[in-house]
Short mmCIF file of N, CA and C in Angstrom, two decimals:
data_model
loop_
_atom_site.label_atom_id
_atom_site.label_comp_id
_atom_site.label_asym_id
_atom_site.label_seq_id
_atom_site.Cartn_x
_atom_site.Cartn_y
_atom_site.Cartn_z
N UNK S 1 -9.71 -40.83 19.27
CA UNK S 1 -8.28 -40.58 19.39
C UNK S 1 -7.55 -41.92 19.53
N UNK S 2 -6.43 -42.01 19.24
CA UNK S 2 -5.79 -43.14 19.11
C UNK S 2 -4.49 -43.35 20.37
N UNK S 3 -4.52 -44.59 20.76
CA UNK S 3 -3.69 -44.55 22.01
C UNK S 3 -3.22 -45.55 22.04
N UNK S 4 -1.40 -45.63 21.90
CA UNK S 4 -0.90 -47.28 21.94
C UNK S 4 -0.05 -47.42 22.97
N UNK S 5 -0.66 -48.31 24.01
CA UNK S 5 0.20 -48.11 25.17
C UNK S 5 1.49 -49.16 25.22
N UNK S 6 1.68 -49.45 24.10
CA UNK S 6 2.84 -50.11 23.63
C UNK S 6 4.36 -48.96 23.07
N UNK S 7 3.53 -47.87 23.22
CA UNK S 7 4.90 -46.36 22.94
C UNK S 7 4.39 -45.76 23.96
N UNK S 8 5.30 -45.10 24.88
CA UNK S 8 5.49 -44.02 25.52
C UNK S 8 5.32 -42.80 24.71
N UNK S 9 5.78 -42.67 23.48
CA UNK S 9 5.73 -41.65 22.83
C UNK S 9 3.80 -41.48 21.90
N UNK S 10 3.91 -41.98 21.92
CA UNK S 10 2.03 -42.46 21.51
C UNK S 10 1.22 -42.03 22.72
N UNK S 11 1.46 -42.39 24.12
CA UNK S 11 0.71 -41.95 24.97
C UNK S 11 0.57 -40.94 25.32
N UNK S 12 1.99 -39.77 25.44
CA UNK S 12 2.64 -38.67 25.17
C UNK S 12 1.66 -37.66 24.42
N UNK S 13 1.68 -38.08 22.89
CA UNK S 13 1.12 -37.48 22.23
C UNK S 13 -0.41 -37.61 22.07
N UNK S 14 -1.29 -38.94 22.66
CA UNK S 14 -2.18 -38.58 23.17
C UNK S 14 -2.54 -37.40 24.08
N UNK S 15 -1.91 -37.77 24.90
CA UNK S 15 -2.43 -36.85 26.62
C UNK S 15 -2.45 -35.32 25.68
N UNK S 16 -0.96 -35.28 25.15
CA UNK S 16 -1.05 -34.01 24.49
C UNK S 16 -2.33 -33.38 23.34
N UNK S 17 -2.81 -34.11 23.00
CA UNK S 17 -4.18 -34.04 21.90
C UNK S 17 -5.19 -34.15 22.66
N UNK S 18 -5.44 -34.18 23.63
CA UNK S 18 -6.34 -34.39 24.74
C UNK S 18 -6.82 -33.02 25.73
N UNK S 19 -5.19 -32.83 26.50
CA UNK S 19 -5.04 -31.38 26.69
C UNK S 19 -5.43 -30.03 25.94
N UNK S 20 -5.30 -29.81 24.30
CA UNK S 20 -5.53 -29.06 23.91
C UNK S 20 -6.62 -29.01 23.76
N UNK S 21 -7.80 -30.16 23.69
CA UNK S 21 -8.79 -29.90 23.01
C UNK S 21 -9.41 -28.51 24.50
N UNK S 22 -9.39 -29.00 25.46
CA UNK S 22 -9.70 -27.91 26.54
C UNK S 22 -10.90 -28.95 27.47
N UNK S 23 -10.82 -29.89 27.11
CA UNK S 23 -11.91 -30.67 27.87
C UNK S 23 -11.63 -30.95 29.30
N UNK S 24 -12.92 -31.29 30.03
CA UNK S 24 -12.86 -31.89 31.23
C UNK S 24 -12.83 -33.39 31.05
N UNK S 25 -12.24 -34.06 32.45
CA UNK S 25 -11.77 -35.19 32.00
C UNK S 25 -12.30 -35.83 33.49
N UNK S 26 -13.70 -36.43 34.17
CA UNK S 26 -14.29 -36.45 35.01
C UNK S 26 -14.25 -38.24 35.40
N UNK S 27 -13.90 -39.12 34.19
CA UNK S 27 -13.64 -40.54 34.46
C UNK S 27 -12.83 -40.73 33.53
N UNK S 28 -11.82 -41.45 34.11
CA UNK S 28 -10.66 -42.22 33.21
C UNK S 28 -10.21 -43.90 33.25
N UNK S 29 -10.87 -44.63 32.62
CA UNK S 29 -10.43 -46.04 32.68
C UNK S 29 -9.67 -46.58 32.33
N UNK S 30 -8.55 -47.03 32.78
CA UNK S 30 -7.18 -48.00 32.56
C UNK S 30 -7.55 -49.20 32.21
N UNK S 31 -7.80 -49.81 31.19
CA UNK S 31 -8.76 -51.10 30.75
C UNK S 31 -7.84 -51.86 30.18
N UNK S 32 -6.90 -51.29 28.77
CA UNK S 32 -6.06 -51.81 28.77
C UNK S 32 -4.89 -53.22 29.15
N UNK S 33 -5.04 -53.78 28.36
CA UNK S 33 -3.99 -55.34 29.12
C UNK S 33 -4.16 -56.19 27.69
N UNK S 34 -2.80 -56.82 27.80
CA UNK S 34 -2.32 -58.20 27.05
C UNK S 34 -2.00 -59.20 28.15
N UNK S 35 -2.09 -61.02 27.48
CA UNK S 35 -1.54 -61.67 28.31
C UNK S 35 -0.94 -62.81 27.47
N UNK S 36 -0.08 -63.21 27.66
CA UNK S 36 0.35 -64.29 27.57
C UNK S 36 1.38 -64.09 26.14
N UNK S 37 1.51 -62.94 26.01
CA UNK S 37 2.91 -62.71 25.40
C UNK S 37 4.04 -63.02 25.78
N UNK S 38 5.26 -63.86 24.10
CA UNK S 38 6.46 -64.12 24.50
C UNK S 38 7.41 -62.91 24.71
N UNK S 39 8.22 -62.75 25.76
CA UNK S 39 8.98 -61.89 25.97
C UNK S 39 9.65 -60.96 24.78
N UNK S 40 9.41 -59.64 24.73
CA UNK S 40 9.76 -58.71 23.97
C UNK S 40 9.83 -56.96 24.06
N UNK S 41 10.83 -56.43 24.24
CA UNK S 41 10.74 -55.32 24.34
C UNK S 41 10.66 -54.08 23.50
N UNK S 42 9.55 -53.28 23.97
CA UNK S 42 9.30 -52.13 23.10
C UNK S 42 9.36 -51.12 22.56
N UNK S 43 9.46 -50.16 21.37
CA UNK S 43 10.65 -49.17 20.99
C UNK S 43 11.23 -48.63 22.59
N UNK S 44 10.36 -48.83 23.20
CA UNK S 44 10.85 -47.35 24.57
C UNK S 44 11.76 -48.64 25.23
N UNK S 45 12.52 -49.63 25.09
CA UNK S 45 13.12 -50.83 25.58
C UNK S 45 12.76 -51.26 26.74
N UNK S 46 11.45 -51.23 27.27
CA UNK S 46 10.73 -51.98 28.51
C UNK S 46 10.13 -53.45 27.55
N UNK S 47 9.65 -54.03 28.91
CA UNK S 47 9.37 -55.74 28.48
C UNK S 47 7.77 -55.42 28.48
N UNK S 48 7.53 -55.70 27.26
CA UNK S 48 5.99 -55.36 26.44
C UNK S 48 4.92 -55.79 27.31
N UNK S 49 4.95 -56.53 27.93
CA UNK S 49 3.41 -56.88 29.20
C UNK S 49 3.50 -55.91 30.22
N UNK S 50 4.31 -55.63 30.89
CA UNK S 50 4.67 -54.34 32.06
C UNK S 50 4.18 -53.30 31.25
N UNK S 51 4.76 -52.74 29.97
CA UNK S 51 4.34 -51.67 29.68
C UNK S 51 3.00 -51.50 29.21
N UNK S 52 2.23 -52.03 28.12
CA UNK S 52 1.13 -52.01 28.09
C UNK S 52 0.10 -52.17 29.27
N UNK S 53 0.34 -53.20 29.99
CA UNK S 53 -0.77 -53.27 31.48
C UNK S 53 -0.19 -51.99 32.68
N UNK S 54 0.77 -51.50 32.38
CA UNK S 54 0.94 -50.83 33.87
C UNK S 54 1.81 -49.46 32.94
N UNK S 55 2.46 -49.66 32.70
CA UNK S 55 3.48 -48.50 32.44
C UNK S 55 2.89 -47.22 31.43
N UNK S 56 2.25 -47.88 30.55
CA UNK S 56 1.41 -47.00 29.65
C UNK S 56 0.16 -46.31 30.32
N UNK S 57 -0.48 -46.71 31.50
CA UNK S 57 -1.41 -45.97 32.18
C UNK S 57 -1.02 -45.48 33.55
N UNK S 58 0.29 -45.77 33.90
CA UNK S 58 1.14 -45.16 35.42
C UNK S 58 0.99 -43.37 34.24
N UNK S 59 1.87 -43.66 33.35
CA UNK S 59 2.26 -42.49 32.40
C UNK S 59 1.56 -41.67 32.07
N UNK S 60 0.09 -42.41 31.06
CA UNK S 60 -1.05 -41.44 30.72
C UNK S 60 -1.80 -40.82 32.17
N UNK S 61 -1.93 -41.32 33.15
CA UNK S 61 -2.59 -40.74 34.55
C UNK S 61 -1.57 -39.39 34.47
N UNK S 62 -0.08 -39.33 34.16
CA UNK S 62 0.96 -38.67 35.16
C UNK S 62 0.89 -37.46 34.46
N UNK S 63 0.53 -38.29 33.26
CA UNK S 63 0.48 -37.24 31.47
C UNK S 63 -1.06 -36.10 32.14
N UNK S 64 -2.01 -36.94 32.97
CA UNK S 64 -3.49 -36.14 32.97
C UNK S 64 -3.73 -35.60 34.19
N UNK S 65 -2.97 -36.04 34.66
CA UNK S 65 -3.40 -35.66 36.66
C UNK S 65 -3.38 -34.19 36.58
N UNK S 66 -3.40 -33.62 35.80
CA UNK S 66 -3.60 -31.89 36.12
C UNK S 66 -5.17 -31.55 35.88
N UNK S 67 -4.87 -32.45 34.69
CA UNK S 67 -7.26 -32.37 33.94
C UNK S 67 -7.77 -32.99 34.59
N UNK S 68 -7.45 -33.77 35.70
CA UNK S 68 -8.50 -34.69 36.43
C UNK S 68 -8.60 -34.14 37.51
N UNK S 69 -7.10 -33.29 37.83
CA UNK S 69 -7.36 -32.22 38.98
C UNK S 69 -8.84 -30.90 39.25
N UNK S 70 -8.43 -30.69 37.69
CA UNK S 70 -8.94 -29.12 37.29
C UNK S 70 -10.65 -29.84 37.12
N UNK S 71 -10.92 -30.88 36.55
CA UNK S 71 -12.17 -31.20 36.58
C UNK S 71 -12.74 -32.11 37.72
N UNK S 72 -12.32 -31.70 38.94
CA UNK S 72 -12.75 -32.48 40.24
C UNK S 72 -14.11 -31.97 40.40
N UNK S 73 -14.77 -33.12 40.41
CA UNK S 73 -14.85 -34.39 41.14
C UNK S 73 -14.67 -35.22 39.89
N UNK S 74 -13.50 -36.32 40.01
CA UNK S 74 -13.32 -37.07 39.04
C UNK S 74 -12.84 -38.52 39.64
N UNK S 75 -12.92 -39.59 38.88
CA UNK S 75 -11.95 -40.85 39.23
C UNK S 75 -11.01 -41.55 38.42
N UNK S 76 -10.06 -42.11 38.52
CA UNK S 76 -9.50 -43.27 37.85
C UNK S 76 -10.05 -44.39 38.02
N UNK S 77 -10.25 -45.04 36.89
CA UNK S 77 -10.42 -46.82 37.39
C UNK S 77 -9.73 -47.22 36.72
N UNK S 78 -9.04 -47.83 37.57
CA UNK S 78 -7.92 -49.02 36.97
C UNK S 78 -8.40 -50.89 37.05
N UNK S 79 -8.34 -51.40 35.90
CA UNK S 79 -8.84 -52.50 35.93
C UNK S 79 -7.93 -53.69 36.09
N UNK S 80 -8.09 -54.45 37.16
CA UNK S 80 -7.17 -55.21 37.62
C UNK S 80 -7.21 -56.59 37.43
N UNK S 81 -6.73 -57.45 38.48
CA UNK S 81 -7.22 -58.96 38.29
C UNK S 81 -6.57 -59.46 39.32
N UNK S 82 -7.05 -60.70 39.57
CA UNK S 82 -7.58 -61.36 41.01
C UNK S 82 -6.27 -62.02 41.12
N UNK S 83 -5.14 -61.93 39.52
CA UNK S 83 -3.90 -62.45 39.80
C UNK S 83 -2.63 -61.62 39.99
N UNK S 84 -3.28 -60.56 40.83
CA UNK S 84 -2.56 -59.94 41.17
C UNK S 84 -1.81 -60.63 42.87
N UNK S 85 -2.45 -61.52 43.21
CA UNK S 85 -2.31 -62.39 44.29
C UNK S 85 -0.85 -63.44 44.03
N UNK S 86 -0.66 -63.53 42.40
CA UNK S 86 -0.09 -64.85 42.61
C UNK S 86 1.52 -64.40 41.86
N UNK S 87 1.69 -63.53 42.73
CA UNK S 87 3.63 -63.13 41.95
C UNK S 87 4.68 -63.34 42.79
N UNK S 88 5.85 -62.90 42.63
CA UNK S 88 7.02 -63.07 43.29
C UNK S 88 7.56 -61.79 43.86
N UNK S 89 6.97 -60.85 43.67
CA UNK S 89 7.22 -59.43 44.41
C UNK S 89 6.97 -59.73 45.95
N UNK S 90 7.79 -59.55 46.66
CA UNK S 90 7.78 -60.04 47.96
C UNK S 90 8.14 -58.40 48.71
N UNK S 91 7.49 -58.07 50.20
CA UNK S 91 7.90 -57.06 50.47
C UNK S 91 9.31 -57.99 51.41
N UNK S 92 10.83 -57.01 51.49
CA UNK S 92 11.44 -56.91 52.21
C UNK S 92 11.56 -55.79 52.75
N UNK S 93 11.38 -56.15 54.47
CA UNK S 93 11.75 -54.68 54.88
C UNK S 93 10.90 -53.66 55.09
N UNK S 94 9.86 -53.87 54.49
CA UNK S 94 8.49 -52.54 54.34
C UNK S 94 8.79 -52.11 52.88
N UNK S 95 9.50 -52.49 52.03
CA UNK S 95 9.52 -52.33 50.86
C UNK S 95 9.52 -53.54 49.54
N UNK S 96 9.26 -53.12 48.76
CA UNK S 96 8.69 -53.82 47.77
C UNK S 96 10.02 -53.80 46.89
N UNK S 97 10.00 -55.43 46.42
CA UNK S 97 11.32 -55.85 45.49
C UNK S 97 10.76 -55.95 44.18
N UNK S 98 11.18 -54.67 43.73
CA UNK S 98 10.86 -54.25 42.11
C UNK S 98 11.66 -54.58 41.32
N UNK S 99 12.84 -55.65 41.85
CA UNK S 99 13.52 -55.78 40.60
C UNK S 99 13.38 -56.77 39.68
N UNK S 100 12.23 -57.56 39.57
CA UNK S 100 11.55 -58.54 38.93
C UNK S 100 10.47 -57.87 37.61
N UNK S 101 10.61 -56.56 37.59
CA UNK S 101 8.92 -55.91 36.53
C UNK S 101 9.64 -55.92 35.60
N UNK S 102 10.95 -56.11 35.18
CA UNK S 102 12.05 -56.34 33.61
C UNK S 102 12.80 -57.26 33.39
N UNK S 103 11.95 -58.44 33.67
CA UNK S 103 12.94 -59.61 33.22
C UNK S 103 13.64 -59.37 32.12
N UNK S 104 14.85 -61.05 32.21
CA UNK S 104 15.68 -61.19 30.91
C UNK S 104 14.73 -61.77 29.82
N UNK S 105 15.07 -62.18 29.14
CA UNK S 105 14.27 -62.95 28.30
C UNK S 105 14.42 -64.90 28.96
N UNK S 106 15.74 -65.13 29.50
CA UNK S 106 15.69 -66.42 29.79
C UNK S 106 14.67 -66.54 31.14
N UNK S 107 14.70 -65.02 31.97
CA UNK S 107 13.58 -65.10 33.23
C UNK S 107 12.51 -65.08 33.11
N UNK S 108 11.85 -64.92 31.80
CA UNK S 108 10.43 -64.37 31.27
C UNK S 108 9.50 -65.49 31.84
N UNK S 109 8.20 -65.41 32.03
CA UNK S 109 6.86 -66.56 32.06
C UNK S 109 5.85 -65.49 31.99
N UNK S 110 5.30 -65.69 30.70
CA UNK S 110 4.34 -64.27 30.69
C UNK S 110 3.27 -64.05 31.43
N UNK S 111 2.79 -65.34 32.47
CA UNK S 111 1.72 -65.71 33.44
C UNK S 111 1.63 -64.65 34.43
N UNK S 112 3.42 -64.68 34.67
CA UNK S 112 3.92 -64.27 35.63
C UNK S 112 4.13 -62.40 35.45
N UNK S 113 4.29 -62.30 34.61
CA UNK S 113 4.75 -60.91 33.76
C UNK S 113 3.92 -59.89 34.07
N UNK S 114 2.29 -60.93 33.36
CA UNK S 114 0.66 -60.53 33.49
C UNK S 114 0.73 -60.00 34.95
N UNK S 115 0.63 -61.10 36.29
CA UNK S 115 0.62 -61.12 37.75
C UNK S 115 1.20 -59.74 38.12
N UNK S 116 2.75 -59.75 37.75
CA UNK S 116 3.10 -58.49 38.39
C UNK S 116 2.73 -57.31 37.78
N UNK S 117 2.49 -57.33 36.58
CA UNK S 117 1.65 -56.28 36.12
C UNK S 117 0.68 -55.81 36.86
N UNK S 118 -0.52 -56.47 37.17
CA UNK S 118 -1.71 -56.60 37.43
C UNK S 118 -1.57 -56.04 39.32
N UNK S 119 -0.49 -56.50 40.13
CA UNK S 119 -0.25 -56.04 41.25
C UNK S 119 0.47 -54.40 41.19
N UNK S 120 0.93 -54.06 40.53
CA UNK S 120 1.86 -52.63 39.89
C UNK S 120 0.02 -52.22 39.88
N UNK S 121 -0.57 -52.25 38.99
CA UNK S 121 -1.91 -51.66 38.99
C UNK S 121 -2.43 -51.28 40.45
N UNK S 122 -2.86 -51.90 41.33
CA UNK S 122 -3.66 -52.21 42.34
C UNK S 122 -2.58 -51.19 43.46
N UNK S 123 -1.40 -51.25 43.63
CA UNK S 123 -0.61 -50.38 44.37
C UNK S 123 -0.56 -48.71 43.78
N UNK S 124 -0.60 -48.80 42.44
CA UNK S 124 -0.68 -47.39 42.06
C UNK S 124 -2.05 -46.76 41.87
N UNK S 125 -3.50 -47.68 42.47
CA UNK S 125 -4.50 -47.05 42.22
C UNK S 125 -4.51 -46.59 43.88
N UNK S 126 -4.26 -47.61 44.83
CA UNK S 126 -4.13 -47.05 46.00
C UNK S 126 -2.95 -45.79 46.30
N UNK S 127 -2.21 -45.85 45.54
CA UNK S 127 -1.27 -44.50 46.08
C UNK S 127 -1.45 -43.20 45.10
N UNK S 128 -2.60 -43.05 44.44
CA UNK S 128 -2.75 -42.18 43.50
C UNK S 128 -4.41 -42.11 44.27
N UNK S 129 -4.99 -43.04 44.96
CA UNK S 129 -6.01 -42.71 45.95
C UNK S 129 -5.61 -41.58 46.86
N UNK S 130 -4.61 -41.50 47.67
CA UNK S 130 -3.85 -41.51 48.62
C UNK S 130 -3.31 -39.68 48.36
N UNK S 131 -2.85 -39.83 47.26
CA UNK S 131 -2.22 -38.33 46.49
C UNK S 131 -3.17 -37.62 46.35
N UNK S 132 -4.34 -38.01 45.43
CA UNK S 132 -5.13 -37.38 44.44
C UNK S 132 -6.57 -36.94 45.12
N UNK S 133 -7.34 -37.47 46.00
CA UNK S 133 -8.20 -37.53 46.74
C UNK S 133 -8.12 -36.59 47.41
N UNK S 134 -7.38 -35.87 48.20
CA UNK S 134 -7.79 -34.57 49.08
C UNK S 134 -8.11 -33.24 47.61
N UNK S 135 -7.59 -33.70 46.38
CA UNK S 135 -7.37 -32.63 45.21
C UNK S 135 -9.01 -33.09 44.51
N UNK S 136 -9.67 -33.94 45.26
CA UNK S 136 -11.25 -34.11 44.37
C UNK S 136 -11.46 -35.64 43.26
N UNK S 137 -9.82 -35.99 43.18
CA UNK S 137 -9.78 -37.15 42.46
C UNK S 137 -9.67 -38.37 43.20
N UNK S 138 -10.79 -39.42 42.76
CA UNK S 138 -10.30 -40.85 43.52
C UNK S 138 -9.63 -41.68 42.81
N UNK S 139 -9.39 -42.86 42.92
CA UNK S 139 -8.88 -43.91 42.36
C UNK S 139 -9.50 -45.27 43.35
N UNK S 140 -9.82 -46.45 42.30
CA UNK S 140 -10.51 -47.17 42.51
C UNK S 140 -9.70 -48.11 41.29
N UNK S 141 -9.23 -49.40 42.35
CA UNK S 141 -8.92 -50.63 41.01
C UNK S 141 -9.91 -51.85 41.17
N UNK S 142 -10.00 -52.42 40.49
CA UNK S 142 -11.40 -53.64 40.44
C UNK S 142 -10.88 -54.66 39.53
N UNK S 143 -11.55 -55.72 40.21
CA UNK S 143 -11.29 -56.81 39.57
C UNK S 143 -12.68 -57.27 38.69
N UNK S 144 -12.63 -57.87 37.68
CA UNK S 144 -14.07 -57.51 37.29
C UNK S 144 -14.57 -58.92 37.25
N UNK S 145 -13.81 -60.12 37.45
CA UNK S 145 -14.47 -61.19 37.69
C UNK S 145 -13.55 -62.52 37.13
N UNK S 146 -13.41 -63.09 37.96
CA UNK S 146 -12.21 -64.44 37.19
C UNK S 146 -12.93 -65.08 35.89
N UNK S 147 -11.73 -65.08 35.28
CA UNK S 147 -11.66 -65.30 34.05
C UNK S 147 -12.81 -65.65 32.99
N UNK S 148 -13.30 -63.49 32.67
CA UNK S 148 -14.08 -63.49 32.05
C UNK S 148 -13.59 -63.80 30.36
N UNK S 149 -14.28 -64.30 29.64
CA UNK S 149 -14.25 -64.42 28.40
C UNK S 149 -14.07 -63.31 27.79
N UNK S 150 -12.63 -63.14 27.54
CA UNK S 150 -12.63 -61.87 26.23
C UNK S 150 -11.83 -61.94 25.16
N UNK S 151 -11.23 -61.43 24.49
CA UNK S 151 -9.82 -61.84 23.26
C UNK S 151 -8.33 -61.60 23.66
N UNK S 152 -8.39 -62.01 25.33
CA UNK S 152 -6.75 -61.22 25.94
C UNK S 152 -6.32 -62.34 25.54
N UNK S 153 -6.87 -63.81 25.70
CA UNK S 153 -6.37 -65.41 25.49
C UNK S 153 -5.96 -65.74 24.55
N UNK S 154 -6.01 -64.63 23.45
CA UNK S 154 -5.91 -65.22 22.11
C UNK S 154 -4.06 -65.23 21.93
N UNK S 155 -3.23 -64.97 22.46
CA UNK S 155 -1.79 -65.03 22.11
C UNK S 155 -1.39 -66.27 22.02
N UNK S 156 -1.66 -67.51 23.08
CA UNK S 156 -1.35 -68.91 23.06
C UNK S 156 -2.39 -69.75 23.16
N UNK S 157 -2.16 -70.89 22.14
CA UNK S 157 -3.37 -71.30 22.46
C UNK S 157 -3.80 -72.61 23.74
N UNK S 158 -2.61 -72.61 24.40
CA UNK S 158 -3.26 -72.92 25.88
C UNK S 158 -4.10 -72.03 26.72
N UNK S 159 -3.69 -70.64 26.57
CA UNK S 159 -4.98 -69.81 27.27
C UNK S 159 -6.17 -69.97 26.36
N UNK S 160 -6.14 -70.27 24.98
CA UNK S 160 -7.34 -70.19 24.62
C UNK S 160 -8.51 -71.33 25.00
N UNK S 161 -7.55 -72.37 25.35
CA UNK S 161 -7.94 -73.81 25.66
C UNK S 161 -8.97 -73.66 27.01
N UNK S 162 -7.84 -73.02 27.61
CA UNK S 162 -8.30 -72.54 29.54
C UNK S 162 -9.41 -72.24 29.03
N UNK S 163 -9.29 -70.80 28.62
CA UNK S 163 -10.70 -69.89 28.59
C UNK S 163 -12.04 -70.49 27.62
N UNK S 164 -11.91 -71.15 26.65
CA UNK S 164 -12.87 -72.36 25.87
C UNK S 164 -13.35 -73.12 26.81
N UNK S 165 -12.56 -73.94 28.22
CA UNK S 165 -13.13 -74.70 28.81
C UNK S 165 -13.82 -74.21 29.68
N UNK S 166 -13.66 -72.93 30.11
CA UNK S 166 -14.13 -72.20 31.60
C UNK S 166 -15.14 -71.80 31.23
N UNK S 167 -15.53 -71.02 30.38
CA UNK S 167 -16.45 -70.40 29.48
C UNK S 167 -17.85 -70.49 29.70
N UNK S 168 -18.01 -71.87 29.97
CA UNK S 168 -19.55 -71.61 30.56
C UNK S 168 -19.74 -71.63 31.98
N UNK S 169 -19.12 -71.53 32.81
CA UNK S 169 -18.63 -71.11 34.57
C UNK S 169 -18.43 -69.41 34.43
N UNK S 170 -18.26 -69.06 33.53
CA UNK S 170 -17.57 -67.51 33.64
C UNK S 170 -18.59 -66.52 33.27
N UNK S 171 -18.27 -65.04 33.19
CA UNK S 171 -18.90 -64.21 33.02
C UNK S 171 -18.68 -63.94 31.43
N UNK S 172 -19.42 -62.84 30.85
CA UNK S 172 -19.56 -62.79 29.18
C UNK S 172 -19.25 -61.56 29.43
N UNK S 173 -18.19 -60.53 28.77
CA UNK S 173 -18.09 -59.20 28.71
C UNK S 173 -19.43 -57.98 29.09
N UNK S 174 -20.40 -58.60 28.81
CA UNK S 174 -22.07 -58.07 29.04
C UNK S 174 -21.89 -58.32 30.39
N UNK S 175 -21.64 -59.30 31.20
CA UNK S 175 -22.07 -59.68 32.02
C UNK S 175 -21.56 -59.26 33.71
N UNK S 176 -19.93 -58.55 32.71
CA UNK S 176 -18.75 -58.38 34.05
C UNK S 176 -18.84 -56.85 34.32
#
């Protein structure tokens, strides 16, 4: 089945082709992610790194949480990263300042874009822990290992540089 978490309407019509078939749905992995894209927004007019890393699998979960219900014992894993540590989302107050996940284009740093993405993950696996868990479903986000070698680097080629040099310090997709 085909799934572009770059449309809302694509994910949509996944979940929906999914649903009918009548299946149980017992693990679901949020794997999904781009990085180091220049600022651009997507038919659904969100800023294309938010949506693909976070918004397209907040949605498909919201799209499935009934089949993951109905086939309990089940989990989410959401796959995260260790830079979820390094953003500008600051709590004020006991609350969290979300008004940074849609930059302008002159506010953009896609480093940064990635980061808050990657923290949006890690809060919605814990509060979909939190929801979903007395109903048979867990949620679990993971980091799978600093900067494993894969083709997310390929947008600029200073990440490709990074990840070329790190490469033999790091883990191999086999390996993470």
């Amino acid at each position: 089945m085909t799934l572009d978490l770059e449309s809302l309407q694509s994910v949509w019509e996944f979940a929906e082709t999914f649903k009918s078939k009548n299946l149980a749905l017992h693990v679901l992995v949020c794997n999904a992610a781009v990085l180091g894209l220049p600022w651009q927004l997507t038919e659904d007019g969100l800023e294309r790194t938010f949506q693909v890393n976070h918004l397209g699998h907040f949605y498909l979960i919201q799209l499935l949480k009934d089949v993951l219900c109905r086939s309990a014992p089940a989990r989410i894993v959401i796959v995260s990263s260790e830079s979820h540590r390094f953003t500008d989302i600051k709590e004020n107050s006991g609350k969290l300042d979300f008004n940074l996940l849609s930059p302008s284009k002159k506010d953009y740093w896609a480093m940064l874009a990635y980061n808050r993405s990657k923290l949006c993950n890690i809060l919605l696996s814990n509060e979909l822990n939190r929801r979903l868990s007395p109903h048979g479903v867990t949620s679990n986000a993971l980091h799978p290992g600093n900067m494993i070698y894969s083709s997310i680097h390929h947008n600029w080629w200073l990440y490709t540089l990074l990840f070329t040099l790190a490469r033999p310090f790091t883990k191999s997709l086999v390996r993470a």
